[in-house]
Short mmCIF file of C-alpha atoms and ligand atoms in Angstrom, two decimals:
data_model
loop_
_atom_site.label_atom_id
_atom_site.label_comp_id
_atom_site.label_asym_id
_atom_site.label_seq_id
_atom_site.Cartn_x
_atom_site.Cartn_y
_atom_site.Cartn_z
CA GLU O 1 -25.04 90.29 51.15
CA LEU O 2 -25.85 89.30 54.72
CA ASP O 3 -25.02 86.23 56.15
CA VAL O 4 -27.64 86.13 58.51
CA VAL O 5 -31.09 88.06 58.48
CA THR O 6 -33.62 87.72 61.63
CA PHE O 7 -36.87 89.65 63.00
CA GLY O 8 -38.51 90.21 65.83
CA GLU O 9 -39.53 91.84 68.85
CA THR O 10 -36.70 94.15 70.81
CA MET O 11 -38.15 96.04 74.06
CA VAL O 12 -36.73 97.62 76.23
CA LEU O 13 -35.72 96.12 79.54
CA PHE O 14 -35.34 97.87 82.99
CA THR O 15 -33.47 96.02 85.29
CA PRO O 16 -33.35 97.06 88.70
CA GLU O 17 -30.29 98.14 90.66
CA LEU O 18 -31.08 96.13 93.69
CA THR O 19 -32.04 92.37 94.56
CA LEU O 20 -35.62 93.67 96.19
CA PRO O 21 -39.35 93.09 95.20
CA LEU O 22 -40.05 95.44 92.33
CA GLU O 23 -42.68 97.29 94.22
CA TYR O 24 -39.45 98.46 96.38
CA SER O 25 -37.58 98.83 93.77
CA ASP O 26 -36.39 102.13 92.80
CA ARG O 27 -33.73 102.65 90.49
CA PHE O 28 -33.11 100.82 87.55
CA TYR O 29 -30.57 100.11 84.20
CA LYS O 30 -31.93 100.42 80.61
CA GLN O 31 -31.63 97.89 78.58
CA ILE O 32 -32.43 96.22 75.41
CA GLY O 33 -34.45 92.43 75.67
CA GLY O 34 -34.77 91.06 72.40
CA ALA O 35 -34.17 87.29 71.35
CA GLU O 36 -33.37 87.80 67.80
CA SER O 37 -31.76 90.82 67.97
CA ASN O 38 -29.99 89.24 70.86
CA VAL O 39 -28.60 86.31 68.07
CA ALA O 40 -28.08 89.41 65.70
CA ILE O 41 -25.19 90.62 68.30
CA GLY O 42 -24.03 87.89 68.99
CA LEU O 43 -23.51 87.12 64.94
CA ARG O 44 -21.92 90.40 64.69
CA ARG O 45 -19.03 90.09 67.28
CA LEU O 46 -18.09 87.36 65.86
CA GLY O 47 -18.31 88.83 62.34
CA HIS O 48 -20.63 88.01 60.65
CA SER O 49 -22.94 90.66 58.32
CA VAL O 50 -26.31 89.96 60.24
CA GLY O 51 -29.26 92.36 59.81
CA TRP O 52 -32.13 92.64 62.01
CA PHE O 53 -35.74 94.23 62.20
CA SER O 54 -39.09 94.88 63.54
CA LYS O 55 -41.86 97.99 63.54
CA LEU O 56 -40.82 100.33 66.53
CA GLY O 57 -43.04 102.91 68.53
CA ASN O 58 -41.38 106.50 67.39
CA ASP O 59 -41.48 107.67 70.49
CA PRO O 60 -37.89 107.19 72.50
CA PHE O 61 -37.47 103.43 73.61
CA GLY O 62 -38.38 102.49 69.92
CA ARG O 63 -34.90 105.17 69.22
CA TYR O 64 -33.25 103.76 71.43
CA ILE O 65 -33.93 100.31 70.73
CA HIS O 66 -32.75 100.99 66.62
CA LYS O 67 -29.65 103.04 67.62
CA PHE O 68 -28.49 100.02 70.29
CA ILE O 69 -28.64 97.95 67.46
CA ARG O 70 -27.26 99.74 64.64
CA GLY O 71 -24.76 100.80 67.05
CA GLU O 72 -23.93 96.58 67.24
CA GLY O 73 -23.28 97.50 63.87
CA VAL O 74 -26.27 95.24 62.58
CA ASP O 75 -27.74 96.38 59.32
CA THR O 76 -31.08 98.01 60.40
CA SER O 77 -32.02 99.18 57.34
CA ARG O 78 -35.48 97.32 57.30
CA CYS O 79 -36.52 98.34 60.71
CA ILE O 80 -39.99 99.92 60.64
CA TYR O 81 -41.46 103.02 62.37
CA THR O 82 -45.26 103.19 63.58
CA ASP O 83 -47.44 105.95 65.05
CA GLU O 84 -49.83 102.75 65.55
CA ALA O 85 -48.35 101.68 68.93
CA PRO O 86 -45.56 102.03 71.27
CA THR O 87 -42.57 99.94 71.68
CA GLY O 88 -43.14 97.25 74.02
CA ILE O 89 -40.94 97.17 77.31
CA PHE O 90 -40.53 94.77 80.29
CA PHE O 91 -39.26 94.82 83.79
CA LYS O 92 -36.95 91.94 85.79
CA GLU O 93 -37.64 91.50 88.95
CA LYS O 94 -34.92 89.50 91.13
CA TYR O 95 -35.21 87.61 94.08
CA SER O 96 -31.72 85.64 93.26
CA PRO O 97 -29.33 85.89 90.50
CA THR O 98 -30.93 82.67 89.19
CA ASN O 99 -34.59 83.43 90.56
CA VAL O 100 -35.62 86.22 88.28
CA LYS O 101 -39.19 87.27 87.55
CA VAL O 102 -40.31 88.94 84.07
CA TYR O 103 -43.46 91.77 83.66
CA TYR O 104 -44.65 92.64 79.91
CA TYR O 105 -45.85 95.76 78.18
CA ARG O 106 -45.74 94.33 74.99
CA LYS O 107 -49.64 93.48 74.42
CA ASN O 108 -50.85 95.61 71.35
CA SER O 109 -47.41 96.72 70.82
CA ALA O 110 -45.69 98.09 67.83
CA ALA O 111 -43.89 95.48 67.05
CA SER O 112 -47.15 92.77 67.01
CA LEU O 113 -47.97 95.15 64.23
CA LEU O 114 -45.68 93.43 62.03
CA SER O 115 -47.80 92.13 58.90
CA PRO O 116 -46.62 90.21 55.62
CA ASN O 117 -46.50 93.29 53.75
CA ASP O 118 -43.33 94.47 55.56
CA LEU O 119 -41.07 91.70 54.85
CA ASP O 120 -38.69 92.63 51.71
CA GLU O 121 -38.33 89.70 50.01
CA ASP O 122 -35.05 90.67 48.23
CA TYR O 123 -33.57 91.46 51.49
CA ILE O 124 -34.21 88.27 52.57
CA ALA O 125 -33.73 86.44 49.97
CA ARG O 126 -29.73 87.47 49.19
CA ALA O 127 -29.29 85.98 53.06
CA LYS O 128 -26.89 82.13 53.48
CA PHE O 129 -29.69 81.90 56.19
CA LEU O 130 -33.26 83.05 58.39
CA HIS O 131 -33.51 82.95 61.98
CA LEU O 132 -36.70 82.70 63.62
CA THR O 133 -37.93 82.12 67.07
CA GLY O 134 -40.92 81.17 68.42
CA ILE O 135 -41.60 84.27 69.88
CA THR O 136 -42.76 85.73 67.11
CA PRO O 137 -45.76 83.68 66.00
CA ALA O 138 -46.94 84.12 69.30
CA LEU O 139 -47.40 88.40 69.56
CA SER O 140 -50.45 88.42 67.76
CA PRO O 141 -52.06 86.79 64.24
CA SER O 142 -50.53 89.45 62.00
CA CYS O 143 -46.59 88.72 63.61
CA ARG O 144 -47.83 84.91 62.94
CA GLU O 145 -48.76 85.46 59.08
CA THR O 146 -45.30 86.76 58.61
CA VAL O 147 -43.26 84.09 60.12
CA PHE O 148 -44.53 81.70 57.46
CA LYS O 149 -44.49 84.55 54.55
CA ALA O 150 -41.21 84.69 55.60
CA ILE O 151 -40.30 80.91 55.71
CA GLU O 152 -42.03 81.44 52.14
CA ILE O 153 -39.53 83.43 50.55
CA ALA O 154 -36.99 81.80 52.53
CA LYS O 155 -37.86 78.22 50.63
CA LYS O 156 -38.02 80.12 47.15
CA HIS O 157 -35.00 81.38 47.64
CA GLU O 158 -32.84 78.46 49.22
CA VAL O 159 -32.26 80.18 52.15
CA LYS O 160 -31.85 78.05 55.19
CA ILE O 161 -34.58 78.19 57.82
CA VAL O 162 -33.16 78.01 61.97
CA PHE O 163 -35.37 77.99 64.20
CA ASP O 164 -35.42 78.21 67.83
CA PRO O 165 -38.51 77.19 69.44
CA ASN O 166 -38.48 79.64 72.34
CA ILE O 167 -41.42 78.68 73.90
CA ARG O 168 -43.34 81.85 76.07
CA LEU O 169 -46.18 80.20 77.75
CA LYS O 170 -46.93 83.50 78.82
CA LEU O 171 -47.97 84.81 75.28
CA TRP O 172 -49.98 82.05 74.22
CA ASN O 173 -51.45 78.19 75.79
CA MET O 174 -49.59 75.14 75.47
CA GLU O 175 -51.63 73.21 72.77
CA LYS O 176 -51.57 76.73 70.10
CA ALA O 177 -47.71 76.79 70.86
CA ARG O 178 -47.36 73.67 70.18
CA SER O 179 -48.99 73.10 67.03
CA VAL O 180 -47.31 76.52 65.34
CA LEU O 181 -44.26 75.81 66.54
CA LEU O 182 -44.28 72.40 64.64
CA GLU O 183 -45.40 73.50 61.39
CA ILE O 184 -42.23 76.13 61.65
CA ALA O 185 -39.94 73.22 63.06
CA LYS O 186 -40.95 71.08 59.54
CA GLU O 187 -39.78 73.83 57.46
CA ALA O 188 -36.39 74.54 59.09
CA ASP O 189 -33.18 72.98 58.74
CA ILE O 190 -31.54 73.71 61.30
CA ILE O 191 -33.58 73.04 64.95
CA LEU O 192 -32.64 74.44 68.39
CA PRO O 193 -34.55 73.29 71.21
CA GLY O 194 -34.15 73.84 75.11
CA LEU O 195 -34.65 69.57 76.01
CA ASP O 196 -37.60 70.83 77.72
CA GLU O 197 -38.58 72.62 74.90
CA GLY O 198 -37.92 69.30 72.11
CA GLU O 199 -40.41 67.57 74.99
CA ILE O 200 -43.44 69.69 74.92
CA LEU O 201 -43.44 69.74 71.10
CA SER O 202 -42.31 65.61 70.25
CA GLY O 203 -44.10 64.19 73.77
CA ARG O 204 -40.45 62.20 73.97
CA LYS O 205 -37.73 62.26 76.65
CA THR O 206 -34.48 61.67 75.55
CA PRO O 207 -32.21 63.86 72.84
CA GLU O 208 -31.90 60.93 71.07
CA GLU O 209 -36.00 60.40 70.86
CA ILE O 210 -36.69 63.96 70.55
CA ALA O 211 -34.26 64.08 67.01
CA ASP O 212 -35.84 60.99 65.93
CA PHE O 213 -39.03 62.78 66.39
CA PHE O 214 -38.08 66.09 63.60
CA GLY O 215 -36.33 63.56 61.36
CA LYS O 216 -32.63 62.56 59.99
CA GLU O 217 -33.04 65.71 57.13
CA LYS O 218 -32.32 68.54 59.74
CA ILE O 219 -29.73 69.41 61.83
CA VAL O 220 -31.27 69.17 65.31
CA ILE O 221 -29.37 70.39 68.24
CA ILE O 222 -30.91 70.30 72.33
CA LYS O 223 -29.37 72.84 74.57
CA MET O 224 -29.37 70.78 78.06
CA GLY O 225 -28.09 74.22 80.40
CA GLU O 226 -24.38 73.33 82.05
CA LYS O 227 -24.60 70.03 80.86
CA GLY O 228 -24.11 71.12 77.10
CA ALA O 229 -25.90 70.03 74.11
CA TYR O 230 -26.88 66.92 72.45
CA TYR O 231 -27.37 66.62 68.34
CA ARG O 232 -27.74 65.30 65.34
CA SER O 233 -26.89 66.09 62.09
CA GLY O 234 -27.74 62.91 59.47
CA ASN O 235 -26.05 59.86 60.74
CA GLU O 236 -24.16 61.47 62.82
CA SER O 237 -24.80 62.79 66.32
CA GLY O 238 -23.02 63.00 70.10
CA TYR O 239 -23.48 65.01 73.59
CA VAL O 240 -21.15 68.16 73.54
CA LYS O 241 -19.70 69.14 76.71
CA GLY O 242 -20.40 72.63 78.19
CA PHE O 243 -17.83 74.64 79.27
CA PRO O 244 -17.57 75.12 83.23
CA VAL O 245 -18.74 78.23 84.64
CA SER O 246 -16.81 80.33 87.66
CA GLN O 247 -20.15 82.10 88.53
CA ILE O 248 -23.82 82.41 87.19
CA VAL O 249 -24.69 85.51 87.09
CA ASP O 250 -27.25 86.05 84.90
CA PRO O 251 -28.75 83.00 83.30
CA VAL O 252 -31.18 84.04 80.37
CA GLY O 253 -29.61 84.77 76.80
CA ALA O 254 -27.88 81.51 77.27
CA GLY O 255 -29.78 79.57 74.34
CA ASP O 256 -29.57 82.97 72.27
CA GLY O 257 -26.12 83.42 72.72
CA PHE O 258 -25.58 79.17 71.78
CA ALA O 259 -28.03 79.85 69.06
CA ALA O 260 -25.42 82.83 67.64
CA GLY O 261 -22.53 80.34 68.30
CA VAL O 262 -22.97 77.60 66.69
CA ILE O 263 -24.43 79.87 63.57
CA SER O 264 -21.14 81.07 63.35
CA GLY O 265 -19.56 77.99 63.64
CA ILE O 266 -21.71 76.99 60.50
CA LEU O 267 -20.97 79.83 58.68
CA ARG O 268 -17.04 79.30 59.63
CA ASN O 269 -17.81 75.66 57.96
CA GLU O 270 -16.60 74.13 60.93
CA PRO O 271 -17.80 70.38 61.04
CA ILE O 272 -21.20 70.54 63.09
CA PHE O 273 -19.89 69.16 66.75
CA SER O 274 -17.26 71.66 66.41
CA ALA O 275 -20.21 74.18 65.93
CA VAL O 276 -22.27 73.10 69.09
CA LYS O 277 -19.08 73.80 70.95
CA ARG O 278 -18.82 77.07 70.12
CA GLY O 279 -22.49 77.64 70.43
CA ASN O 280 -21.67 76.16 74.02
CA ALA O 281 -19.20 78.53 75.02
CA VAL O 282 -21.02 81.52 74.19
CA GLY O 283 -24.02 80.57 75.98
CA ALA O 284 -21.07 80.14 79.15
CA MET O 285 -20.03 83.07 78.64
CA VAL O 286 -23.32 85.25 78.72
CA VAL O 287 -24.71 83.48 81.70
CA GLY O 288 -21.64 85.23 82.98
CA VAL O 289 -22.73 88.65 82.75
CA SER O 290 -25.08 90.36 83.69
CA GLY O 291 -27.65 91.00 80.61
CA ASP O 292 -28.42 89.35 77.82
CA VAL O 293 -26.03 91.18 75.47
CA GLU O 294 -23.17 92.48 77.41
CA GLY O 295 -21.26 88.82 77.76
CA LEU O 296 -21.32 88.20 74.08
CA PRO O 297 -17.41 87.60 72.90
CA SER O 298 -15.96 89.44 69.93
CA SER O 299 -14.18 86.05 68.42
CA GLU O 300 -10.79 86.70 69.74
CA GLU O 301 -12.37 86.44 73.11
CA LEU O 302 -14.94 83.75 72.49
CA GLU O 303 -11.08 81.62 71.18
CA GLU O 304 -9.30 83.08 74.49
CA PHE O 305 -12.09 81.66 76.29
CA MET O 306 -12.39 77.97 74.61
CA LYS O 307 -8.65 77.44 75.20
CA GLY O 308 -9.44 78.76 79.06
CA VAL O 309 -7.27 82.08 78.96
CA ILE O 310 -10.32 83.83 80.04
CA HIS O 311 -12.88 83.63 82.43
CA PHE O 312 -15.80 85.72 82.50
CA GLN O 313 -17.16 86.91 85.48
CA GLY O 314 -19.94 89.85 86.38
P1 ATP H 1 -32.61 80.64 78.07
O1 ATP H 1 -32.58 81.01 79.48
O2 ATP H 1 -31.69 81.73 77.80
O3 ATP H 1 -34.25 80.75 77.23
P2 ATP H 1 -32.27 77.76 77.18
O4 ATP H 1 -33.40 77.72 78.20
O5 ATP H 1 -32.39 78.04 75.09
O6 ATP H 1 -31.26 79.57 77.70
P3 ATP H 1 -29.86 76.41 77.90
O7 ATP H 1 -29.94 75.25 77.48
O8 ATP H 1 -29.76 77.03 79.31
O9 ATP H 1 -30.62 77.29 76.93
O10 ATP H 1 -28.77 77.13 77.40
C1 ATP H 1 -27.82 77.52 76.40
C2 ATP H 1 -26.79 76.89 76.38
O11 ATP H 1 -25.93 77.96 77.25
C3 ATP H 1 -26.64 75.52 76.92
O12 ATP H 1 -26.67 74.29 75.63
C4 ATP H 1 -24.73 75.41 77.04
O13 ATP H 1 -23.70 75.56 76.19
C5 ATP H 1 -25.10 77.12 77.51
N1 ATP H 1 -25.09 77.27 79.42
C6 ATP H 1 -26.57 77.66 79.95
N2 ATP H 1 -26.42 77.63 81.26
C7 ATP H 1 -24.51 76.93 81.14
C8 ATP H 1 -24.33 77.12 82.64
N3 ATP H 1 -25.04 77.06 83.52
N4 ATP H 1 -22.86 76.34 82.46
C9 ATP H 1 -22.60 76.06 81.44
N5 ATP H 1 -22.89 76.93 80.16
C10 ATP H 1 -24.22 77.04 80.33
#
């Protein structure tokens, strides 16, 4: 009985030690990166039970990812290894803390071979939430089919669907992204777009208009960076201010931390306003620390941060 099940590609990430063009970087930190596993780890640190799975290459990088995520206490029992393709990897190139370029080596990766047959219906059926991102359907036609099959399973068993569009225009073009992501959004119970993503998907400008576009029966929460977020749930709506961050060390992963915080709040039966506040706090904590998962707080750290007792700094 898991609180949340999620799946998608996690890659090994190499971050240069110094702020230099990648061409001149010769020392790297090895970390992992993947939106879905970030959310899984975030939720786990906050005390929830989470399952994450992917297709991993039967290689050192695949085993590293598996061990890392399992080491966080996430259930990885549904991970599948393949000899057909390697584990994807990517590199960051740091020009400044807020100006980071990313180079992917993920085409035809093991994760892109995920297919509907890899899904364990019972496993998803027993979860409270299925978390999906818009990255998975962009990886390959079989990944897209897997996402829709997972949606079908969730619907059949009344598992709530949380959807973060995570538009990645490096993976597909705007037109294709829009049509597939809107199809997924239609099936979701909770949608978590950034303001720019909301604009792309809906063709509308303001958070209020974007929330209207997705419809009253859904919870729509729109991320607005340092400003915080806007939410609408039934007849309730409003802006929730972000937490001040003393120094932005690494903006990547804020959205995933936000998702973990919001889902955590909802699992704790908090009112939606307070779940969004929890999301804002986790997002703010993540940008203060280098790496996507390193800044994800435990519940104690989160409580202290929200009370203003601790400030995270890289
Ligand atoms: P990502 O870069 O991970 O894709 P995103 O674009 O999905 O992020 P953002 O709006 O940048 O989402 O950030 C998500 C949430 O994290 C925000 O809604 C906010 O709560 C928090 N956050 C992000 N940046 C800051 C900041 N500079 N100061 C305070 N809070 C922040």
